[in-house]
Short mmCIF file of C-alpha atoms in Angstrom, two decimals:
data_model
loop_
_atom_site.label_atom_id
_atom_site.label_comp_id
_atom_site.label_asym_id
_atom_site.label_seq_id
_atom_site.Cartn_x
_atom_site.Cartn_y
_atom_site.Cartn_z
CA MET A 1 17.99 119.19 226.84
CA THR A 2 15.55 121.32 223.91
CA THR A 3 16.31 125.75 222.55
CA SER A 4 13.60 127.53 222.12
CA ALA A 5 12.28 130.40 220.23
CA ILE A 6 10.31 133.86 222.42
CA PRO A 7 9.51 137.17 220.17
CA VAL A 8 11.11 140.05 221.75
CA ASN A 9 8.85 142.84 222.40
CA PRO A 10 10.51 144.23 225.20
CA SER A 11 9.32 148.04 226.17
CA PRO A 12 11.14 150.64 224.23
CA GLY A 13 12.47 152.35 227.78
CA SER A 14 14.38 149.01 228.76
CA GLY A 15 18.28 149.77 228.90
CA ALA A 16 21.29 147.76 228.21
CA THR A 17 22.65 145.83 231.37
CA PRO A 18 26.75 145.86 230.93
CA PRO A 19 29.08 143.11 231.47
CA ALA A 20 29.83 143.08 235.50
CA ASP A 21 33.35 143.23 235.00
CA GLY A 22 32.74 145.60 232.45
CA SER A 23 35.76 144.78 230.30
CA ALA A 24 33.57 143.69 227.34
CA ALA A 25 32.88 147.11 226.58
CA GLU A 26 36.13 148.56 227.22
CA PRO A 27 37.45 148.12 223.07
CA GLU A 28 34.42 150.57 221.88
CA GLN A 29 34.46 152.55 225.29
CA ALA A 30 38.27 153.32 224.77
CA ALA A 31 37.24 154.02 220.52
CA ALA A 32 34.46 156.54 221.47
CA PRO A 33 36.36 158.99 221.82
CA ALA A 34 38.07 159.79 218.15
CA LEU A 35 35.02 158.35 216.94
CA THR A 36 33.03 161.45 217.93
CA GLU A 37 35.53 163.94 217.26
CA ARG A 38 35.35 162.71 214.13
CA LEU A 39 32.04 163.53 213.95
CA ASP A 40 31.98 166.55 215.22
CA HIS A 41 34.77 167.51 212.45
CA LEU A 42 32.16 166.15 209.96
CA ASP A 43 29.22 167.78 211.02
CA ALA A 44 31.26 171.37 210.76
CA LEU A 45 33.02 170.44 207.83
CA VAL A 46 28.54 170.30 206.78
CA ARG A 47 28.33 173.47 207.99
CA LEU A 48 31.01 174.73 206.68
CA GLY A 49 30.15 173.36 203.50
CA THR A 50 26.62 174.80 203.25
CA GLY A 51 26.27 176.99 199.69
CA ARG A 52 29.54 175.82 198.69
CA LEU A 53 29.82 172.10 198.69
CA ASP A 54 27.59 169.78 196.22
CA GLN A 55 24.19 169.73 197.61
CA PRO A 56 23.00 165.42 197.66
CA LEU A 57 26.69 165.04 198.86
CA LEU A 58 26.25 167.23 202.65
CA ASP A 59 22.75 165.44 202.78
CA GLU A 60 24.77 162.06 202.60
CA ALA A 61 26.98 163.58 205.42
CA ARG A 62 23.76 164.97 207.63
CA ASP A 63 22.31 161.64 206.91
CA LEU A 64 25.28 159.42 208.39
CA LEU A 65 25.47 162.54 211.18
CA ASP A 66 22.04 161.44 211.99
CA ARG A 67 22.20 157.63 211.68
CA ALA A 68 25.16 157.41 213.52
CA GLY A 69 23.50 159.74 216.99
CA GLN A 70 21.09 157.35 216.91
CA ARG A 71 23.39 154.39 216.76
CA LEU A 72 25.72 156.06 219.99
CA ARG A 73 22.34 156.08 221.60
CA LEU A 74 20.80 152.94 221.33
CA SER A 75 22.48 149.52 223.02
CA GLY A 76 26.52 149.16 222.84
CA GLU A 77 26.10 145.56 223.68
CA HIS A 78 24.79 144.48 221.29
CA THR A 79 26.05 143.82 217.45
CA VAL A 80 24.16 144.23 214.57
CA VAL A 81 24.63 141.38 211.89
CA THR A 82 23.12 141.09 208.80
CA LEU A 83 23.38 137.70 206.05
CA ALA A 84 22.53 139.14 203.06
CA GLY A 85 22.45 137.43 199.64
CA GLY A 86 21.32 136.55 196.00
CA THR A 87 18.66 134.13 195.57
CA GLY A 88 19.50 130.72 196.55
CA SER A 89 22.80 131.20 198.21
CA GLY A 90 21.33 129.25 201.44
CA LYS A 91 21.52 132.60 203.63
CA SER A 92 18.12 131.79 205.31
CA SER A 93 19.64 128.06 206.09
CA LEU A 94 22.67 129.57 207.16
CA PHE A 95 21.02 131.82 209.60
CA ASN A 96 18.79 128.66 211.02
CA ALA A 97 21.56 127.25 211.38
CA ILE A 98 23.80 129.79 213.52
CA CYS A 99 20.03 130.10 215.66
CA GLY A 100 19.74 126.70 216.24
CA LEU A 101 15.42 126.52 214.97
CA GLU A 102 13.95 126.91 211.73
CA LEU A 103 12.99 130.49 212.13
CA SER A 104 13.22 131.90 208.48
CA PRO A 105 11.86 129.91 205.92
CA THR A 106 13.66 128.05 203.51
CA GLY A 107 12.27 125.59 199.65
CA ILE A 108 12.62 125.29 196.58
CA ARG A 109 9.87 128.64 195.94
CA ARG A 110 11.84 131.77 196.14
CA PRO A 111 12.32 134.21 197.52
CA MET A 112 11.17 132.83 200.61
CA THR A 113 12.17 135.20 202.89
CA SER A 114 9.99 139.10 202.44
CA ARG A 115 11.02 140.71 205.25
CA ALA A 116 13.43 141.06 207.82
CA HIS A 117 13.92 137.86 210.37
CA ALA A 118 16.05 138.60 213.89
CA CYS A 119 17.24 136.44 216.42
CA VAL A 120 18.63 138.00 219.58
CA TRP A 121 20.33 136.93 222.03
CA GLY A 122 20.39 139.24 224.92
CA LEU A 123 17.55 140.74 225.88
CA ASP A 124 18.35 143.62 227.63
CA GLY A 125 18.30 146.73 225.29
CA ALA A 126 17.10 144.91 221.98
CA GLY A 127 14.33 146.38 221.92
CA PRO A 128 14.76 150.68 221.01
CA LEU A 129 17.73 148.82 218.58
CA LEU A 130 14.87 146.51 216.39
CA ASP A 131 12.62 149.42 216.50
CA TRP A 132 15.02 152.10 215.23
CA LEU A 133 15.80 149.16 212.54
CA ASP A 134 12.36 148.54 212.02
CA VAL A 135 11.84 144.86 212.19
CA ASP A 136 8.67 143.45 212.32
CA LYS A 137 7.75 142.46 216.12
CA ARG A 138 6.57 139.51 214.40
CA HIS A 139 10.06 137.94 213.17
CA ARG A 140 11.85 139.26 216.75
CA TYR A 141 13.05 135.55 218.68
CA ALA A 142 15.12 136.01 220.85
CA ARG A 143 17.32 132.52 222.04
CA ALA A 144 16.02 131.88 226.20
CA SER A 145 15.99 128.33 227.18
CA ALA A 146 19.12 126.13 229.29
CA LEU A 147 21.43 126.17 226.77
CA ASP A 148 21.73 129.91 226.89
CA LEU A 149 24.32 129.12 230.02
CA GLU A 150 26.49 127.13 228.53
CA ARG A 151 29.69 128.66 226.99
CA ALA A 152 28.55 127.87 223.07
CA ASP A 153 25.53 129.60 223.47
CA SER A 154 26.38 132.42 225.77
CA SER A 155 29.62 133.15 224.38
CA LEU A 156 27.38 135.28 221.15
CA GLN A 157 24.64 136.86 223.70
CA GLY A 158 24.84 140.52 222.50
CA LEU A 159 24.47 139.11 218.96
CA VAL A 160 21.02 140.70 216.52
CA LEU A 161 21.69 138.28 213.13
CA LEU A 162 19.50 139.59 210.47
CA ASP A 163 18.42 137.44 207.78
CA LEU A 164 17.15 140.03 204.69
CA PRO A 165 15.26 139.45 201.68
CA ASP A 166 17.34 138.93 198.60
CA HIS A 167 19.05 141.47 196.91
CA ASP A 168 18.72 140.32 193.26
CA SER A 169 14.66 139.38 194.23
CA ILE A 170 12.81 140.38 191.27
CA ARG A 171 10.40 142.70 193.93
CA ALA A 172 11.70 146.61 194.23
CA VAL A 173 10.04 145.90 198.07
CA HIS A 174 13.01 143.02 198.59
CA ARG A 175 15.80 145.37 197.47
CA ALA A 176 14.91 148.51 199.14
CA GLU A 177 14.48 146.47 202.38
CA VAL A 178 18.15 145.16 201.63
CA ASP A 179 19.34 148.63 201.20
CA ARG A 180 17.95 149.98 204.08
CA PHE A 181 19.90 147.35 205.97
CA VAL A 182 23.40 147.34 204.38
CA THR A 183 23.92 151.05 205.75
CA VAL A 184 22.70 150.16 209.37
CA ALA A 185 24.10 147.25 210.61
CA ASP A 186 27.76 146.98 212.18
CA LEU A 187 28.89 143.90 210.38
CA LEU A 188 28.36 142.79 206.69
CA VAL A 189 28.09 139.43 205.73
CA TRP A 190 27.63 138.60 202.01
CA VAL A 191 26.42 134.45 201.36
CA VAL A 192 27.34 133.36 197.89
CA ASP A 193 27.32 130.01 196.45
CA PRO A 194 30.13 128.55 193.83
CA GLN A 195 28.21 128.64 191.39
CA LYS A 196 26.93 133.07 191.59
CA TYR A 197 29.79 134.62 193.36
CA ALA A 198 30.98 136.51 190.11
CA ASP A 199 26.93 138.13 190.45
CA ALA A 200 27.33 141.39 188.82
CA ALA A 201 24.30 142.21 190.70
CA LEU A 202 26.50 142.09 194.51
CA HIS A 203 29.74 143.42 192.92
CA ARG A 204 28.20 145.62 191.18
CA ASN A 205 25.46 147.31 193.76
CA TYR A 206 27.53 146.62 197.00
CA ILE A 207 31.08 145.01 196.76
CA VAL A 208 32.49 148.40 194.82
CA PRO A 209 30.49 150.94 197.22
CA PHE A 210 31.49 149.45 200.11
CA ALA A 211 34.58 148.49 199.40
CA ARG A 212 36.41 150.42 202.05
CA HIS A 213 33.69 148.19 205.14
CA ALA A 214 36.63 145.40 204.24
CA GLY A 215 36.90 145.57 207.89
CA VAL A 216 33.43 145.33 208.51
CA THR A 217 32.56 143.18 205.18
CA LEU A 218 32.80 139.22 205.71
CA ILE A 219 32.06 137.36 202.63
CA VAL A 220 31.15 133.42 203.48
CA LEU A 221 31.32 130.86 200.31
CA ASN A 222 28.28 128.67 201.30
CA GLN A 223 26.82 125.60 200.20
CA ILE A 224 30.15 124.42 199.72
CA ASP A 225 29.00 120.86 200.30
CA ARG A 226 27.75 121.23 196.28
CA LEU A 227 32.52 121.36 195.94
CA GLN A 228 34.89 118.31 195.86
CA PRO A 229 37.66 119.08 198.34
CA GLY A 230 39.92 120.41 195.72
CA GLU A 231 37.42 123.04 194.31
CA VAL A 232 36.38 125.01 197.36
CA ASP A 233 40.85 126.28 198.04
CA ASP A 234 40.15 127.22 193.87
CA CYS A 235 36.50 128.67 194.65
CA VAL A 236 37.97 130.47 197.45
CA ALA A 237 40.75 132.10 195.30
CA ASP A 238 39.54 133.18 192.62
CA LEU A 239 36.34 134.79 195.22
CA ARG A 240 39.84 136.26 196.77
CA ARG A 241 41.46 137.42 193.47
CA LEU A 242 38.03 139.38 192.51
CA LEU A 243 37.25 140.84 195.46
CA GLU A 244 40.80 142.58 195.68
CA ALA A 245 39.91 143.74 191.72
CA GLU A 246 37.65 145.53 193.16
CA GLY A 247 39.04 147.45 195.94
CA LEU A 248 38.08 145.22 199.26
CA ALA A 249 41.44 145.48 200.69
CA ASP A 250 42.29 141.86 202.51
CA PRO A 251 38.17 140.61 202.22
CA ARG A 252 37.57 138.03 204.52
CA ILE A 253 36.24 134.90 203.23
CA ILE A 254 35.13 131.79 205.32
CA THR A 255 33.64 128.50 203.64
CA THR A 256 30.28 126.80 204.85
CA SER A 257 28.16 123.83 204.54
CA ALA A 258 24.44 124.34 206.16
CA VAL A 259 24.19 120.79 205.47
CA SER A 260 27.66 119.11 206.97
CA GLU A 261 27.62 118.93 210.58
CA ASP A 262 30.05 121.42 210.78
CA GLY A 263 29.62 123.33 208.50
CA VAL A 264 29.52 126.77 210.39
CA ARG A 265 31.58 125.92 213.30
CA GLY A 266 34.04 129.04 211.11
CA PHE A 267 31.26 131.32 210.86
CA ARG A 268 30.09 131.37 214.54
CA ASP A 269 33.17 131.67 216.11
CA VAL A 270 33.90 134.98 213.83
CA LEU A 271 30.78 136.08 214.52
CA VAL A 272 31.84 134.94 218.99
CA ASP A 273 34.92 136.71 218.46
CA THR A 274 32.82 140.18 216.66
CA VAL A 275 30.50 140.24 219.83
CA ALA A 276 33.15 139.88 221.69
CA ALA A 277 35.36 142.33 220.84
CA ARG A 278 32.24 145.42 221.12
CA ARG A 279 33.85 147.03 218.52
CA ALA A 280 31.66 146.41 214.90
CA ARG A 281 29.85 149.27 215.85
CA SER A 282 32.38 152.13 216.05
CA GLN A 283 34.54 150.28 213.21
CA ARG A 284 31.13 150.52 210.67
CA LEU A 285 30.86 153.82 211.88
CA ALA A 286 34.59 154.72 211.39
CA ALA A 287 34.23 153.47 208.33
CA ASP A 288 31.19 155.19 206.76
CA ILE A 289 33.29 158.27 207.79
CA ASP A 290 36.40 157.06 206.08
CA ARG A 291 34.06 156.52 203.07
CA LEU A 292 32.36 159.95 202.78
CA ALA A 293 35.83 161.60 203.76
CA GLU A 294 36.98 160.46 199.94
CA ARG A 295 34.21 162.56 198.61
CA PHE A 296 34.95 165.60 200.98
CA ALA A 297 38.94 165.31 199.75
CA ALA A 298 38.28 166.18 196.19
CA HIS A 299 37.10 169.12 197.35
CA ARG A 300 40.40 169.86 199.63
CA PRO A 301 41.70 172.71 199.07
CA PRO A 302 45.46 173.09 198.55
CA ALA A 303 47.84 173.20 202.15
CA ASP A 304 49.15 177.39 201.45
CA ILE A 305 45.64 178.31 200.51
CA PRO A 306 45.31 181.98 201.10
CA THR A 307 42.82 183.86 203.80
CA GLY A 308 43.06 186.88 202.54
CA VAL A 309 44.09 189.50 199.16
CA ASP A 310 47.56 190.08 199.16
CA ALA A 311 49.06 193.40 199.24
CA ARG A 312 49.40 193.87 195.58
CA ARG A 313 45.83 192.50 194.23
CA ARG A 314 44.12 195.11 197.37
CA ASP A 315 46.27 197.71 195.31
CA GLU A 316 44.74 196.84 191.57
CA LEU A 317 41.60 196.22 193.41
CA VAL A 318 41.94 199.90 194.75
CA ARG A 319 43.24 201.23 190.83
CA ALA A 320 40.54 199.81 188.89
CA LEU A 321 38.13 200.51 191.34
CA THR A 322 39.30 204.22 190.90
CA ASP A 323 39.28 203.88 187.08
CA ALA A 324 35.95 202.68 187.53
CA ALA A 325 34.16 205.33 189.24
CA GLY A 326 36.00 208.01 186.64
CA ALA A 327 38.63 209.65 189.80
CA PRO A 328 41.45 210.53 186.95
CA ALA A 329 38.67 211.88 185.03
CA VAL A 330 37.79 214.11 187.69
CA ALA A 331 41.66 214.98 188.94
CA GLU A 332 42.08 216.60 185.80
CA ALA A 333 38.87 218.60 185.39
CA MET A 334 39.99 219.79 189.03
CA GLU A 335 43.58 220.46 188.36
CA SER A 336 42.17 222.91 185.03
CA ALA A 337 39.31 224.48 187.63
CA TYR A 338 42.77 224.96 189.84
CA GLU A 339 44.90 226.52 187.23
CA LEU A 340 42.07 228.53 186.00
CA ARG A 341 40.78 229.77 189.17
CA ALA A 342 45.50 230.23 190.11
CA ALA A 343 45.19 232.14 187.02
CA ASP A 344 42.40 234.43 188.05
CA PHE A 345 43.43 234.78 191.49
CA VAL A 346 47.29 235.63 191.22
CA GLY A 347 47.23 236.24 187.30
CA TRP A 348 48.81 240.17 186.65
CA PRO A 349 45.94 242.45 187.52
CA VAL A 350 46.53 244.63 184.27
CA GLN A 351 45.65 241.24 182.60
CA ALA A 352 42.93 239.92 184.31
CA LEU A 353 40.84 243.52 184.07
CA VAL A 354 41.47 243.16 180.50
CA THR A 355 40.31 239.78 180.00
CA ARG A 356 36.87 241.17 182.14
CA LEU A 357 37.22 243.24 179.77
CA ARG A 358 36.41 241.22 177.07
CA SER A 359 34.10 238.28 175.85
CA ASP A 360 36.24 234.89 177.21
CA PRO A 361 34.63 231.43 176.70
CA LEU A 362 36.50 230.18 179.18
CA ARG A 363 34.57 232.05 181.61
CA ARG A 364 31.32 231.50 180.31
CA MET A 365 31.85 227.77 181.07
CA ARG A 366 31.36 228.81 184.61
CA LEU A 367 35.00 226.56 185.25
CA THR A 368 34.92 228.83 188.32
CA GLU A 369 31.80 226.71 189.81
CA LEU A 370 33.23 222.99 188.60
CA ARG A 371 33.09 221.51 191.78
CA GLU A 372 29.32 221.37 192.61
CA GLU A 373 28.96 220.84 189.19
CA LEU A 374 30.86 217.33 190.29
CA ARG A 375 29.66 216.69 192.92
CA GLY A 376 26.00 216.83 191.57
CA ALA A 377 27.67 214.12 189.36
CA PHE A 378 28.20 211.52 192.08
CA THR A 379 25.20 211.43 193.77
CA GLY A 380 24.24 208.10 192.95
CA PRO A 381 24.54 205.33 190.69
CA VAL A 382 25.95 206.86 188.55
CA GLY A 383 28.85 207.51 189.42
CA ALA A 384 30.67 204.36 188.94
CA LEU A 385 29.32 202.29 186.24
CA GLN A 386 28.39 198.66 186.84
CA GLY A 387 30.00 196.93 184.47
CA ASP A 388 33.55 198.07 185.50
CA VAL A 389 32.68 197.48 189.08
CA ASP A 390 31.92 193.54 188.32
CA ALA A 391 35.46 193.67 186.24
CA ALA A 392 36.61 195.29 188.69
CA LEU A 393 35.57 192.62 191.62
CA GLN A 394 36.54 189.67 188.72
CA SER A 395 40.17 190.25 187.72
CA VAL A 396 40.88 190.79 191.56
CA THR A 397 38.61 187.04 192.42
CA ASP A 398 40.13 185.11 189.85
CA GLY A 399 43.50 186.15 190.70
CA VAL A 400 42.65 185.32 194.54
CA THR A 401 40.98 181.34 192.91
CA ALA A 402 43.14 180.91 190.32
CA ASP A 403 44.36 177.63 193.12
CA LEU A 404 40.69 176.43 194.78
CA PRO A 405 38.61 173.78 194.07
CA ALA A 406 35.74 175.10 192.01
CA PRO A 407 33.06 174.89 195.09
CA PHE A 408 35.66 177.43 197.40
CA ALA A 409 36.32 179.31 193.97
CA ARG A 410 32.44 179.57 193.97
CA SER A 411 32.19 180.68 197.46
CA VAL A 412 34.41 183.47 196.66
CA ARG A 413 33.51 184.41 194.16
CA ALA A 414 30.18 184.75 195.41
CA ALA A 415 31.26 186.83 198.52
CA ALA A 416 33.35 189.40 196.64
CA ARG A 417 30.07 190.20 194.62
CA THR A 418 28.03 190.66 198.34
CA HIS A 419 27.93 194.28 198.41
CA ALA A 420 28.83 195.24 194.22
CA ALA A 421 25.03 196.20 193.97
CA GLU A 422 26.21 199.03 196.03
CA LEU A 423 29.80 199.92 195.21
CA PRO A 424 28.42 202.50 192.50
CA GLU A 425 27.01 204.58 193.79
CA ALA A 426 29.81 204.31 197.09
CA LEU A 427 31.95 205.43 195.43
CA GLY A 428 30.05 208.45 194.00
CA VAL A 429 29.95 209.29 197.13
CA ALA A 430 33.42 208.51 198.49
CA VAL A 431 34.89 210.78 194.51
CA ARG A 432 32.26 213.42 195.30
CA GLU A 433 33.19 213.80 199.25
CA ALA A 434 36.99 213.87 198.13
CA LEU A 435 36.60 216.75 195.28
CA PRO A 436 38.56 219.80 197.61
CA THR A 437 36.89 223.25 198.07
CA PHE A 438 37.26 226.26 195.50
CA ASN A 439 36.91 228.48 199.14
CA GLN A 440 40.31 227.73 200.43
CA VAL A 441 43.14 229.81 198.92
CA PRO A 442 46.10 229.02 199.88
CA ARG A 443 47.90 231.92 201.99
CA TRP A 444 51.00 232.65 199.76
CA TRP A 445 48.06 233.23 196.95
CA TRP A 446 47.42 236.02 199.11
CA LEU A 447 50.66 236.99 199.18
CA VAL A 448 51.90 237.19 195.51
CA LYS A 449 48.16 239.00 194.92
CA THR A 450 49.22 241.57 197.70
CA TRP A 451 52.35 241.89 196.06
CA GLN A 452 51.24 242.13 192.80
CA TYR A 453 48.50 244.59 193.45
CA PHE A 454 51.57 246.80 195.36
CA LEU A 455 53.21 246.62 192.22
CA VAL A 456 50.40 247.76 190.07
CA LEU A 457 49.90 250.58 192.26
CA VAL A 458 53.78 251.70 192.83
CA SER A 459 53.87 251.37 189.03
CA VAL A 460 51.18 254.02 188.48
CA LEU A 461 52.37 256.22 190.90
CA GLY A 462 55.43 255.78 189.31
CA VAL A 463 53.79 256.43 185.87
CA ALA A 464 51.65 259.69 187.29
CA TRP A 465 55.03 260.99 188.84
CA ILE A 466 56.51 260.90 185.00
CA VAL A 467 53.26 262.20 183.85
CA LEU A 468 53.43 265.06 186.32
CA LEU A 469 57.04 265.65 185.63
CA VAL A 470 57.24 265.97 182.43
CA VAL A 471 53.52 267.89 182.35
CA TYR A 472 55.76 269.87 184.68
CA GLY A 473 58.65 270.33 182.73
CA ALA A 474 57.39 270.61 179.51
CA ALA A 475 54.72 274.18 181.11
CA GLY A 476 57.88 275.48 182.73
CA GLU A 477 60.10 275.13 178.96
CA ALA A 478 56.79 277.04 177.79
CA ARG A 479 57.34 280.11 179.95
CA THR A 480 60.44 280.80 178.99
CA ALA A 481 59.55 280.64 175.45
CA ARG A 482 56.82 282.75 176.11
CA CYS A 483 59.34 284.89 178.02
CA SER A 484 61.85 284.41 175.42
CA ALA A 485 59.36 286.11 173.20
CA ARG A 486 58.51 289.16 174.80
CA PRO A 487 60.79 292.78 172.99
CA ALA A 488 63.76 294.20 175.17
#
């Protein structure tokens, strides 16, 4: 029996064929509603955060939503597993050992792998997935032989195994290839060797940033054939300590040797379990969401976030805008004008007559026309100063946003100033329309005025009567005196 490799170039329209009993797909199908709901929430968060949160964070969230949507539309029967590692870690040898063929080049000259190589177990639906992964068609292979009918190979049905370039390559294109596949793989497998497992480039650029992806990360300590039996456990313990110190919770570490007869059995068992569970795809997306959620959490507002302006601050804003519009000064002027008009209307008529006959400075000020002058003063933006309006808005928004995170505070301040430029004119119009009219005379003014004129009339009549009596009395006395002066 032999094993052969066939290039994978199926038509993009081919679809995945689910298992006959459907049992293999049940775990991921059960997790799909929760994952879809989380993606919906993330989409809502991006929409609500636009213009409020940091743009790089929103762009990363949009990229995740786009990537998740594309991955969920592609084959769910295939699990994408990447073999990544540094120069000389032996990942290509490990890749060939799992595939059973010399598909990825190995040798002394490094780096040997310049483009990702893919080996696929199960062709149905693999074509569109590999196109999305952008794996060169020259480097796609599939296991297809009589051995695939046996349990040993059929247990890997649905596996897409990728051998990546070295992440520490001196060529930037190789590092960019690794970075791209690390963001889309369902299971991240980092292959390290006993000499370079503490490589700073690996831990700084990949282990620490993806520490929350422990559930979809596997660390393979390769080339243990170079260690003494007692040294393997020490090396694994030190590697575990290092990974846990960098935030990788309960890291999964297995040991391999591509040159020994059973050196990759443990790794193969992990791949079999991963493919059978059909959960790596949803777990990877969930881990990506968790990682992004941590960054969004820094912008989370307090639980008792205000949903509006409370009555006290609303009253303060009204008072501040009233002062900005000059309403108190207008009210004082109107009060003075009304007092003068009332004095003119209900004052003692005799005094009013005397006032008209003499020069009055107050009357020259045309206080009776004050209303029209005040109305004309509030026909435009000069009714209220923009600086005073801005200060009033700033005072209220500072109180509302005191406990809000910075992005939300900026959003509230921006919303508060949405119509700030229109407020001075609106305040001027409001004050102008609120001015009372001088033409409206209270009824009691008429009653007082009528009563006063009646009193004046009575007084005039009384004085005239008295004068008449005095004149008549004086005339009578004069006649009596003349009569008394005549000789008898």
